[in-house]
Coordinates of C-alpha atoms in Angstrom, one line a residue:
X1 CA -11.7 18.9 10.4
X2 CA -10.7 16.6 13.6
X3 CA -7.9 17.1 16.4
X4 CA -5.3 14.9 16.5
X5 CA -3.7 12.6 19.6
X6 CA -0.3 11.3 19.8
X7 CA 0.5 9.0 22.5
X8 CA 4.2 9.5 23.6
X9 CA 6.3 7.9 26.9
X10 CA 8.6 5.6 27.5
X11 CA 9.4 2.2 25.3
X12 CA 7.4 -0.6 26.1
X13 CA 4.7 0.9 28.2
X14 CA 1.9 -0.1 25.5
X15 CA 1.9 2.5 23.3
X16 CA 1.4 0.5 19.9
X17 CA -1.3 -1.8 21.4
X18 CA -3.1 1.7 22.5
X19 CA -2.7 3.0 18.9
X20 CA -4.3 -0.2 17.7
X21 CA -7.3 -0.5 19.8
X22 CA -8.2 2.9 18.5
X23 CA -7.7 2.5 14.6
X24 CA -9.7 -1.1 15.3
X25 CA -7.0 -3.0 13.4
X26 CA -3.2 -4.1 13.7
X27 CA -1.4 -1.3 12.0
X28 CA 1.3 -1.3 14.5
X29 CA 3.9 -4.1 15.2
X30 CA 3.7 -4.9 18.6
X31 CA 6.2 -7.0 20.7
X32 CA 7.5 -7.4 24.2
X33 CA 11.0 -6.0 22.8
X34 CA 11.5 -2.5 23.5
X35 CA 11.9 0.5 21.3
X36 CA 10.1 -1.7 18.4
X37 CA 8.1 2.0 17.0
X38 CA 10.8 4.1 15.5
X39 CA 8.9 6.5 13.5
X40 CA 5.5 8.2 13.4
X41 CA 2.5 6.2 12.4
X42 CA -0.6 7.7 11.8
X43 CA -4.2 6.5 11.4
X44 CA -8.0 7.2 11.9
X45 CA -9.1 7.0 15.2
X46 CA -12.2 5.8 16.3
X47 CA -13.9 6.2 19.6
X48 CA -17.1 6.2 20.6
X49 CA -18.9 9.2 18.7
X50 CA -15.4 10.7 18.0
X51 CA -13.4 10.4 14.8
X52 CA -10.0 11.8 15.0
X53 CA -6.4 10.9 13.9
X54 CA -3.9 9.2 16.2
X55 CA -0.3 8.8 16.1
X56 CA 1.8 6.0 17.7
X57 CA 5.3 7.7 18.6
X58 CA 8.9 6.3 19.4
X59 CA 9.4 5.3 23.2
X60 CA 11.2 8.7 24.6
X61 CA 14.8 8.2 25.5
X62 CA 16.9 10.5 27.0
X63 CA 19.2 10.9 24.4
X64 CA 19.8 14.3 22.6
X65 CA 22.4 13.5 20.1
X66 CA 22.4 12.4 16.5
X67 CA 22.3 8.8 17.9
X68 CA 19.6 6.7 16.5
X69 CA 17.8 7.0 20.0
X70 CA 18.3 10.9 19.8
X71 CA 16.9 11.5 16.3
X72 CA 14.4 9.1 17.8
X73 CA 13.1 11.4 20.1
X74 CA 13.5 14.4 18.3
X75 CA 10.9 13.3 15.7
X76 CA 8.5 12.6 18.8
X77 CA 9.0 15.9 20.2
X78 CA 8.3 16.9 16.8
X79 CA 5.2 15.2 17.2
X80 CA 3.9 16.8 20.0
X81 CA 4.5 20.2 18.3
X82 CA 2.1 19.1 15.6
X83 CA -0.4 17.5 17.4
X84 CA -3.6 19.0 19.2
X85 CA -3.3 16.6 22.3
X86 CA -1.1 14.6 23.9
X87 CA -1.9 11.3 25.3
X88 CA 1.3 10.5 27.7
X89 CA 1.4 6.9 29.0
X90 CA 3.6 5.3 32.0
X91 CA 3.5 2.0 32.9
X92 CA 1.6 1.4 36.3
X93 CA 3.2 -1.9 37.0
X94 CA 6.7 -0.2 36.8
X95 CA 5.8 2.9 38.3
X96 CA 6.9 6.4 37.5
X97 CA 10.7 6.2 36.9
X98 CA 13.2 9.1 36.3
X99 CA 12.8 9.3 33.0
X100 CA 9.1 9.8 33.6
X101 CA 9.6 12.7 35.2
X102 CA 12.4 14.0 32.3
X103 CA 9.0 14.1 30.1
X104 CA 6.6 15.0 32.1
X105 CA 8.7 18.0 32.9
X106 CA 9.4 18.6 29.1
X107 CA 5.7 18.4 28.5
X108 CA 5.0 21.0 30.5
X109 CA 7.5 23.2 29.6
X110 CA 5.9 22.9 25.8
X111 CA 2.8 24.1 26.9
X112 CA 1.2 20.6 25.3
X113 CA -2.3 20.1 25.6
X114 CA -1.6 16.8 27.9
X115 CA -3.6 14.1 29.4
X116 CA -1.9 11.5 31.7
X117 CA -2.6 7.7 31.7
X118 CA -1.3 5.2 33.4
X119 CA -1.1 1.8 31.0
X120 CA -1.3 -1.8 32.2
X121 CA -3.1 -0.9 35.2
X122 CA -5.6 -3.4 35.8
X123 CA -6.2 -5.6 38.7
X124 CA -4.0 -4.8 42.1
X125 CA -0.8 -4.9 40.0
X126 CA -1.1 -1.6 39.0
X127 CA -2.4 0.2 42.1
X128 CA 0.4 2.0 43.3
X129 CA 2.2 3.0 40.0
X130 CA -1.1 5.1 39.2
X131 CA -1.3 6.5 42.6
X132 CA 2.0 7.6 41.6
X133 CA 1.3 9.0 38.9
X134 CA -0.1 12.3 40.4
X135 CA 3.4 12.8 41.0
X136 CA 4.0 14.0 37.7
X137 CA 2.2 17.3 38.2
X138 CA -0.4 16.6 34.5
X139 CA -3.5 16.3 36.9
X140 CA -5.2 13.3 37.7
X141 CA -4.6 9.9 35.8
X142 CA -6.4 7.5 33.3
X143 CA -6.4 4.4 34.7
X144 CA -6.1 2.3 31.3
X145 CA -5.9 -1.4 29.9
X146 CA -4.9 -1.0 26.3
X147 CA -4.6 -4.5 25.7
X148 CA -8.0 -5.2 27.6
X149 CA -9.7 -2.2 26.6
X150 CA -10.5 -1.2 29.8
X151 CA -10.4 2.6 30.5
X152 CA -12.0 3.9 27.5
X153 CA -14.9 5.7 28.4
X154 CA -12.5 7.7 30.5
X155 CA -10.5 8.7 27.8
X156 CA -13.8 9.4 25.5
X157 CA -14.4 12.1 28.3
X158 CA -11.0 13.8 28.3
X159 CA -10.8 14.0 24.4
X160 CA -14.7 15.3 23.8
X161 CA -13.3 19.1 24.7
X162 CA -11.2 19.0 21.9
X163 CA -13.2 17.1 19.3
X164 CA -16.1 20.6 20.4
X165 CA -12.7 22.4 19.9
X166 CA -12.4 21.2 16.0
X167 CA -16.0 21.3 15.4
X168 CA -16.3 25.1 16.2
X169 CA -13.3 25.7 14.1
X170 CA -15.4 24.2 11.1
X171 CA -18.2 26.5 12.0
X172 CA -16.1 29.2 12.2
X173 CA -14.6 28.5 8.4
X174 CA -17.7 27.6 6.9
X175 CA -19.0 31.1 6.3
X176 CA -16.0 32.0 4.9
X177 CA -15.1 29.5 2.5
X178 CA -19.3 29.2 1.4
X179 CA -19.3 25.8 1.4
X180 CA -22.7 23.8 1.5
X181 CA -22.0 21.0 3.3
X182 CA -26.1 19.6 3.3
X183 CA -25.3 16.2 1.7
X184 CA -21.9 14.3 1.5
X185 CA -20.1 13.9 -1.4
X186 CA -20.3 10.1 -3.1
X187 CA -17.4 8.6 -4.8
X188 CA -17.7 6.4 -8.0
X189 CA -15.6 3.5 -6.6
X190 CA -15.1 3.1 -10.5
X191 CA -13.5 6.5 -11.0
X192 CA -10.1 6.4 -10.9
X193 CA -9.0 9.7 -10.5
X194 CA -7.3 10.2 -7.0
X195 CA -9.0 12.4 -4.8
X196 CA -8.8 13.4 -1.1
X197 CA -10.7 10.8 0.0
X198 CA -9.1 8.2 -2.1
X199 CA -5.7 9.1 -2.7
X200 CA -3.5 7.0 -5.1
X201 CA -1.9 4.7 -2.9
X202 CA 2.0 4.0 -3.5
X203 CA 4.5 1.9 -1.6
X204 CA 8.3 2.3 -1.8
X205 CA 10.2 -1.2 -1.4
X206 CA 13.6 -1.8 -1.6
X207 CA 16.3 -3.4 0.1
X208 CA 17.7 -2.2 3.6
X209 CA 19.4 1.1 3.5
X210 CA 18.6 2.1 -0.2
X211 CA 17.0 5.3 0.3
X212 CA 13.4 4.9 0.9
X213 CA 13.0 6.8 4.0
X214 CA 15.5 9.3 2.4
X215 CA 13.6 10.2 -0.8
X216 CA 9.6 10.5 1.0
X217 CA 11.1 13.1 3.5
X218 CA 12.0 15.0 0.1
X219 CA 9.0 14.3 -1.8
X220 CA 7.2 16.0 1.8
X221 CA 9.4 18.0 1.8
X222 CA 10.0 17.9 6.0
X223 CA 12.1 15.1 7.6
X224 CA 9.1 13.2 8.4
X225 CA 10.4 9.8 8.8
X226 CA 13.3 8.6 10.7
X227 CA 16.4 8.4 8.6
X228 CA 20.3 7.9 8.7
X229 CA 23.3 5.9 8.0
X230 CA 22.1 2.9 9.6
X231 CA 20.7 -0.6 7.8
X232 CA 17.8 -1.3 8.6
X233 CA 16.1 1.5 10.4
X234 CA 12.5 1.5 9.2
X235 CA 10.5 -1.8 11.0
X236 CA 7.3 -1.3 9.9
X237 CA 5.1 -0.1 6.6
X238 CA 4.5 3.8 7.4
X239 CA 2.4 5.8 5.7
X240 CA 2.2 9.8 4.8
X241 CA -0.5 11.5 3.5
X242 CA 0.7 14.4 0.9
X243 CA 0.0 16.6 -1.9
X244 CA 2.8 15.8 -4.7
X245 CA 2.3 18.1 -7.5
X246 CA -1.8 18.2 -6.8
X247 CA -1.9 14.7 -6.6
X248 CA -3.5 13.2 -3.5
X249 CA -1.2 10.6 -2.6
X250 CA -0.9 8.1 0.6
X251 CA 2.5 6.9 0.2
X252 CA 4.2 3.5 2.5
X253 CA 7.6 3.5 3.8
X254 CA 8.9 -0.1 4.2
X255 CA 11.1 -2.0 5.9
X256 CA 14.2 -3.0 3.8
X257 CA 13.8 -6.6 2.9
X258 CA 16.1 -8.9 3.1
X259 CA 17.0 -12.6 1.6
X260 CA 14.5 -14.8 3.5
X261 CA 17.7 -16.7 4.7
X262 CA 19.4 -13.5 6.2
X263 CA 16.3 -13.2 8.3
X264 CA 16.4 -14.6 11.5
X265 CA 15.0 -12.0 14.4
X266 CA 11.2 -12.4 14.7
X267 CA 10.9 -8.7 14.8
X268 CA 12.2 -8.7 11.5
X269 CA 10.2 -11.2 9.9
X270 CA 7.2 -8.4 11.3
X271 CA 8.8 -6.2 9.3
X272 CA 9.1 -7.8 6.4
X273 CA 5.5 -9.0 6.3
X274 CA 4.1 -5.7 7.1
X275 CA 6.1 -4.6 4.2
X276 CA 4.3 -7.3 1.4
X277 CA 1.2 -6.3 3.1
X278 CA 1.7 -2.9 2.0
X279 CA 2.3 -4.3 -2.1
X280 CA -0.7 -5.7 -1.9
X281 CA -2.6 -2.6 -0.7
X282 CA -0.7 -0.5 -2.8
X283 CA -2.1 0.4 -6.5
X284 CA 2.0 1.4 -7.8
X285 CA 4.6 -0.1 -6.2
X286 CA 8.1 1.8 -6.6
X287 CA 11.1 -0.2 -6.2
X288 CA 13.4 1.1 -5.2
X289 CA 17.3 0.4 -6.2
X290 CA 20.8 1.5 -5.3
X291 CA 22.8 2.6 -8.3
X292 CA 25.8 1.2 -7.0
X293 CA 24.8 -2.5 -6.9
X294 CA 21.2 -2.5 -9.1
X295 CA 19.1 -5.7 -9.5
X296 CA 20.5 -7.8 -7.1
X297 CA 18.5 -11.3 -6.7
X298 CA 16.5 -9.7 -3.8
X299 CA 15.3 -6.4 -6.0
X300 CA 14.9 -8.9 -8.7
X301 CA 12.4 -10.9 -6.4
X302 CA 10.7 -7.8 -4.7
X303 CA 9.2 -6.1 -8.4
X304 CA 8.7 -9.5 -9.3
X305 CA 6.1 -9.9 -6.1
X306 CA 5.0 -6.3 -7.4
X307 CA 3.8 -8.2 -10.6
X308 CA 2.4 -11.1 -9.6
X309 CA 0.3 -8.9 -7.4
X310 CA -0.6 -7.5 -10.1
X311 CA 0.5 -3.6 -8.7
X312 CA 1.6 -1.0 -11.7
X313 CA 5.3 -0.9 -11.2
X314 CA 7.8 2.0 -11.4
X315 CA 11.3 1.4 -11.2
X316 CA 13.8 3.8 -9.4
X317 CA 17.6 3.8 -9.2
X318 CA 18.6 6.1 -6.2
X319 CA 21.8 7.6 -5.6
X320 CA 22.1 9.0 -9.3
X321 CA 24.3 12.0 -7.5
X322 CA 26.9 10.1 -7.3
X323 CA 27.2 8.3 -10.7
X324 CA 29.9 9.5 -12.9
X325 CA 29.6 7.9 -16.4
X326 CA 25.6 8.8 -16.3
X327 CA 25.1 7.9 -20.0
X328 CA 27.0 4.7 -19.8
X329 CA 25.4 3.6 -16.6
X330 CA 22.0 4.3 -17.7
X331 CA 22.4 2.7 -21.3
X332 CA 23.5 -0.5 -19.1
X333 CA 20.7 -0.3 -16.6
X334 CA 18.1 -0.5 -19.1
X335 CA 19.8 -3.3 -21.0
X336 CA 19.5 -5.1 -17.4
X337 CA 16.0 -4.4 -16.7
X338 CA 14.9 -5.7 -20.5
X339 CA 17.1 -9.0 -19.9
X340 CA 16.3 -9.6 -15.9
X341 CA 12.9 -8.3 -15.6
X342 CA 10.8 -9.7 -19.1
X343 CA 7.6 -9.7 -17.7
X344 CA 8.0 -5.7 -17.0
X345 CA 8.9 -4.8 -20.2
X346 CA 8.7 -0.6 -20.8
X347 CA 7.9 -0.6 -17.5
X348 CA 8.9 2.9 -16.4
X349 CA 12.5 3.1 -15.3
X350 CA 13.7 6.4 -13.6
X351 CA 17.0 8.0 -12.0
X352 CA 16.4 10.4 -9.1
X353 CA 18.6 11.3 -6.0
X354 CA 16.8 11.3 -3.2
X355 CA 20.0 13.6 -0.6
X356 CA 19.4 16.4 -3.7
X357 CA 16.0 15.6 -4.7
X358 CA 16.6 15.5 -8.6
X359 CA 14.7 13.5 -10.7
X360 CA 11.7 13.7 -8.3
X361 CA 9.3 15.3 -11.5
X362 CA 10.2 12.4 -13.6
X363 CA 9.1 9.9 -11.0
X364 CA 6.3 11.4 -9.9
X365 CA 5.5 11.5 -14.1
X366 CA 6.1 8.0 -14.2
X367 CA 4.0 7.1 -10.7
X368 CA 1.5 9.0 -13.1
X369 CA 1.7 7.5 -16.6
X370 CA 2.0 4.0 -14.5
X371 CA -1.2 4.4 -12.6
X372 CA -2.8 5.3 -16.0
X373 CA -2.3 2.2 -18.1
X374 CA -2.9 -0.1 -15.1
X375 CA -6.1 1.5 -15.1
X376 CA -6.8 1.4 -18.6
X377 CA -9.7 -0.3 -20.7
X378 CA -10.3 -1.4 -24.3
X379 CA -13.3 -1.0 -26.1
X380 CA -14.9 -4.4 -27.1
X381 CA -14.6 -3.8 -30.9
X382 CA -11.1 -2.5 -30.9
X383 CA -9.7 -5.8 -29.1
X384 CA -11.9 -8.4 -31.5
X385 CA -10.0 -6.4 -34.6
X386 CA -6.8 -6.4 -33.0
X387 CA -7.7 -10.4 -32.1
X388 CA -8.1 -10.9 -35.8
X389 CA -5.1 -9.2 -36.9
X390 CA -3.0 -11.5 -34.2
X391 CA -4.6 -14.6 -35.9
X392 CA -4.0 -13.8 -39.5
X393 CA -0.2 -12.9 -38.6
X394 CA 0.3 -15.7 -36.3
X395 CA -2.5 -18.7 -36.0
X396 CA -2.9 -20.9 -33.6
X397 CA -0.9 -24.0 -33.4
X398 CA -2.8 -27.5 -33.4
X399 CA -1.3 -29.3 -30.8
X400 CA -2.0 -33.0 -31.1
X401 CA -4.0 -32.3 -34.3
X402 CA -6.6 -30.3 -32.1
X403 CA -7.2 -27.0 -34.1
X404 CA -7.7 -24.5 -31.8
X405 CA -10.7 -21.6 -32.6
X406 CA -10.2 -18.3 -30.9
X407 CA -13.5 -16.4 -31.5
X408 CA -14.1 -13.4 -29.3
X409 CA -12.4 -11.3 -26.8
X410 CA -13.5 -9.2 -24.1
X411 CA -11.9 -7.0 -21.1
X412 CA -13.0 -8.0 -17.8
X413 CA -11.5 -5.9 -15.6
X414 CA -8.7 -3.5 -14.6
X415 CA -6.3 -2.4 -11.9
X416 CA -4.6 -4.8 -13.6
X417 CA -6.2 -4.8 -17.2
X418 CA -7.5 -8.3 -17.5
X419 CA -8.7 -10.2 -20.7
X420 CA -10.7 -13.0 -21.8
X421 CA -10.8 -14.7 -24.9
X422 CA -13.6 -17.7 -26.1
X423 CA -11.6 -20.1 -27.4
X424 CA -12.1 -24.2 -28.0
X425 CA -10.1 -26.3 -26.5
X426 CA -8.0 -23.3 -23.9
X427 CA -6.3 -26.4 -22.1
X428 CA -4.3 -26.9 -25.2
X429 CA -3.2 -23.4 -26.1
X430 CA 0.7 -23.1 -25.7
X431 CA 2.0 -20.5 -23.0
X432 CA 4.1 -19.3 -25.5
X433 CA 1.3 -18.3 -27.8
X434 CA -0.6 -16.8 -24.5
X435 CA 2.9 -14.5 -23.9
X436 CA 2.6 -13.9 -27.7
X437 CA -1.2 -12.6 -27.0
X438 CA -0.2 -10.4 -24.0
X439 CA 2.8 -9.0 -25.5
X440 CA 0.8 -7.8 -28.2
X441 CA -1.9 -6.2 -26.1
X442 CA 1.5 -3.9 -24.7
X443 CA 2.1 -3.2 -28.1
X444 CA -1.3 -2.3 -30.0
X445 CA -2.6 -0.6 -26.8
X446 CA -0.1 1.1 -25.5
X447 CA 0.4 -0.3 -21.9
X448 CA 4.1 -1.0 -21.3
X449 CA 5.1 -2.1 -17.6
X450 CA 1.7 -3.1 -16.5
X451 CA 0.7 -6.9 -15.1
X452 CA -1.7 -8.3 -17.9
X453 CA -4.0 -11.4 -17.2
X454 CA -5.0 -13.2 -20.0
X455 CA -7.7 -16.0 -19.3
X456 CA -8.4 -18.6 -21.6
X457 CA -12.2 -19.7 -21.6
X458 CA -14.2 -22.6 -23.3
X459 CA -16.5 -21.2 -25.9
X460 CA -19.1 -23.9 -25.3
X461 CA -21.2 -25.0 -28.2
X462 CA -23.8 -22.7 -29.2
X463 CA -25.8 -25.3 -30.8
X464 CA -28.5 -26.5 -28.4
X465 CA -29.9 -29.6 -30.1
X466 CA -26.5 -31.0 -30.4
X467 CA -26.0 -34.6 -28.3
X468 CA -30.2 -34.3 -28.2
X469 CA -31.7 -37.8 -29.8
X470 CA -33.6 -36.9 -32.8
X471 CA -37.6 -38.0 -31.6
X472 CA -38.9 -41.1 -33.6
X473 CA -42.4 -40.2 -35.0
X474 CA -45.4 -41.6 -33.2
X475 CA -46.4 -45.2 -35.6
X476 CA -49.9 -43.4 -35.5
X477 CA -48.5 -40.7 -38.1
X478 CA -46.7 -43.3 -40.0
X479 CA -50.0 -44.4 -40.8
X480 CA -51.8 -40.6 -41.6
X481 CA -52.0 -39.7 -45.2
X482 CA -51.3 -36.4 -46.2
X483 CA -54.7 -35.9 -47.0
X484 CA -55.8 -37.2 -43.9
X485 CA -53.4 -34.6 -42.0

């Protein structure tokens, strides 16, 4: 058990670059454009001796209405409720400005375990925004430099209290729970299975406005991420941590992407490229589609990315509430997934509503069944019979009058299952017979949907005294009799 920090204020005032520094990598998009963090991003601290969890907020605005910038700050408010402490920033080259003191006055009115820094404040620059920061009435400021990292030790003082806090909670549970807690648990990084320290990691793509945000707040159950009628809403790849159905998941929101010719802003581009980071992080990728205008070029080009990162893939049509003809619609749906999307084929294809939340047990099935044949292996012996059954009911071609020898076949890997087979001549071998191959792996071993690499290997020559020169005998033995020998 650890405490957690949010850092809330004002947009701009270095919030993000704060959140960084302490996870030790850039999970947050930072920019000199304002109001870039719109929901909560959470992530494991690090500093010093202390390991706790940190969320970046939404700049505060002083909105209060269902405006963007209102539902905005009503998630970070939401925030604070959750949190244990809360790390409020100004910007000391600015100064403490009236909406400042809106906060700082809210905070206190919450109660809020709070702790007051003032950003940006190195150098003379700085000087007078944190002398007026005392102003605020939150006790004495941090000077801090999040981009410098100057100010730390400081706030390693101000969070220890709460990090004794936690650990005397844990030695208050202990007793009662009788857990032995002498030796640390180890994890198999071969097992599979998700657990809580590896929980099966799943990003939801899509295009802008189809639903994503919509249909994790359900699966959480709690409006956890920042949603609404706007396009585009979501900037960066945020991720939850959850229990769906007993199955420890971490799950990424993404940013809606776009055609790459649509996208112009540089924030945007961020956006987008946090999102394909979080595909190829991810271990099932759920794409995401609207049921009103399916497989568009741009959802046609996102799963196809899923694939050739070789991520399981589930495919979801949102919006199913408001379909009439269901059975029609459905019938067609799966015609255009066969035709448009080959390389997926019986990949799992799902309807759900994420407004009403139906269909949420058949995805989370699918997510399931998905992550289990992309984790799935062959016994040795099973795949040389199958590869000897293939041959006899299709051989080989002989391109060029080359006749091509596939002898032996082996699994090499999983998460995607990959296969090797020893064959002569592999530069030869047709990618129409290698299709024919894979498409029969789906088929004998059950694993519809899932990326299969098939690698074509020389099987060398086994014979080690072939190109050797056959050794002349010595003219001294031409000359020995046999009875001489």
């Amino acid at each position: 058990m650890s405490f957690t920090l949010v850092i809330v204020g004002r947009p701009n005032v270095g919030k993000s670059t704060l959140f960084n520094r302490l996870v030790g990598r850039k999970l947050a998009l930072v920019d000199d454009q304002p109001g870039v963090t719109r929901d909560l991003r959470e992530g494991d601290a690090r500093l010093g001796p202390l390991r706790f969890t940190v969320m970046d907020s939404a700049g505060l605005e002083s909105a209060t209405d269902d405006s963007l910038q209102g539902r905005m700050r009503r998630l970070t408010e939401q925030a604070v409720d959750m949190a244990d402490v809360c790390l409020f920033m100004i910007d000391a080259r600015v100064g403490v400005t009236p909406a400042d003191e809106i906060f700082a006055d809210i905070l206190r009115k919450k109660g809020a375990h709070v702790i007051l820094a003032a950003n940006k404040a190195e150098g003379r620059a700085g000087e007078s925004g944190l002398l007026e920061a005392f102003s605020l009435g939150l006790g004495e400021p941090i000077r801090l430099s999040a981009e410098h990292g100057e100010g730390m030790g400081e706030l390693l003082e101000e969070l220890m209290p709460f990090a004794e806090a936690a650990e005397k909670k844990i030695e208050e549970t202990l007793p009662e729970l009788d857990v032995d807690v002498s030796d640390d648990d180890e994890f198999d990084d071969t097992v599979s299975a998700p657990t809580a320290d590896k929980p099966l990691q799943i990003a939801i793509v899509g295009r802008p406005n189809a639903g994503k945000s919509t249909l994790i707040n359900k699966i959480l159950g709690q409006e956890r991420l920042l949603t609404g009628p706007e396009a585009g809403i979501t900037r960066d790849a945020i991720s939850v941590r959850t229990d769906w159905n007993e199955t420890p998941m971490r799950i990424f929101d993404t940013a809606g992407m776009r055609k790459r010719a649509k996208i112009q802003d540089k924030l945007e581009k961020l956006s987008v490229s946090d999102g394909l980071r979080a595909v190829k992080f991810a271990e099932v990728v759920v794409v995401l589609l609207d049921v009103e205008i399916p497989f568009e070029q741009q959802d046609l080009r996102i799963a196809d990315l899923a694939e050739r990162e070789g991520r399981a893939v589930v495919v979801a049509v949102n919006k199913w509430d408001i379909e009439d003809e269901k059975q029609e619609k459905l019938k067609q749906l799966r015609a255009d997934f066969e035709r448009l999307l080959p390389q997926l084929r019986g990949a799992p294809l799902v309807t759900v509503s994420a407004k009403t939340g139906r269909g949420l047990e058949r995805l989370h099935d699918a997510i399931m069944r998905a992550y289990g044949v992309w984790n799935r292996r062959v016994p040795t012996a099973a795949l040389n019979r199958w590869l000897v059954g293939m041959l006899e009911q299709h051989p080989p071609p002989a391109p060029q009058g080359r006749r091509i020898k596939m002898r032996y076949m082996t699994q090499v890997k999983t998460r995607p299952p990959a296969f090797v087979v020893m064959t002569s001549h592999p530069d030869v071998v047709p990618s129409s017979y290698s299709r024919y191959l894979v498409n029969g792996l789906r088929e004998g071993f059950d694993m519809p949907g899932t990326p299969i690499r098939l690698y074509l290997r020389d099987q060398g020559d086994k014979n080690p005294y072939k190109d050797r020169k056959k050794k002349q005998p010595s003219r001294l033995k031409k000359h020995i009799g046999k009875g001489d020998r």
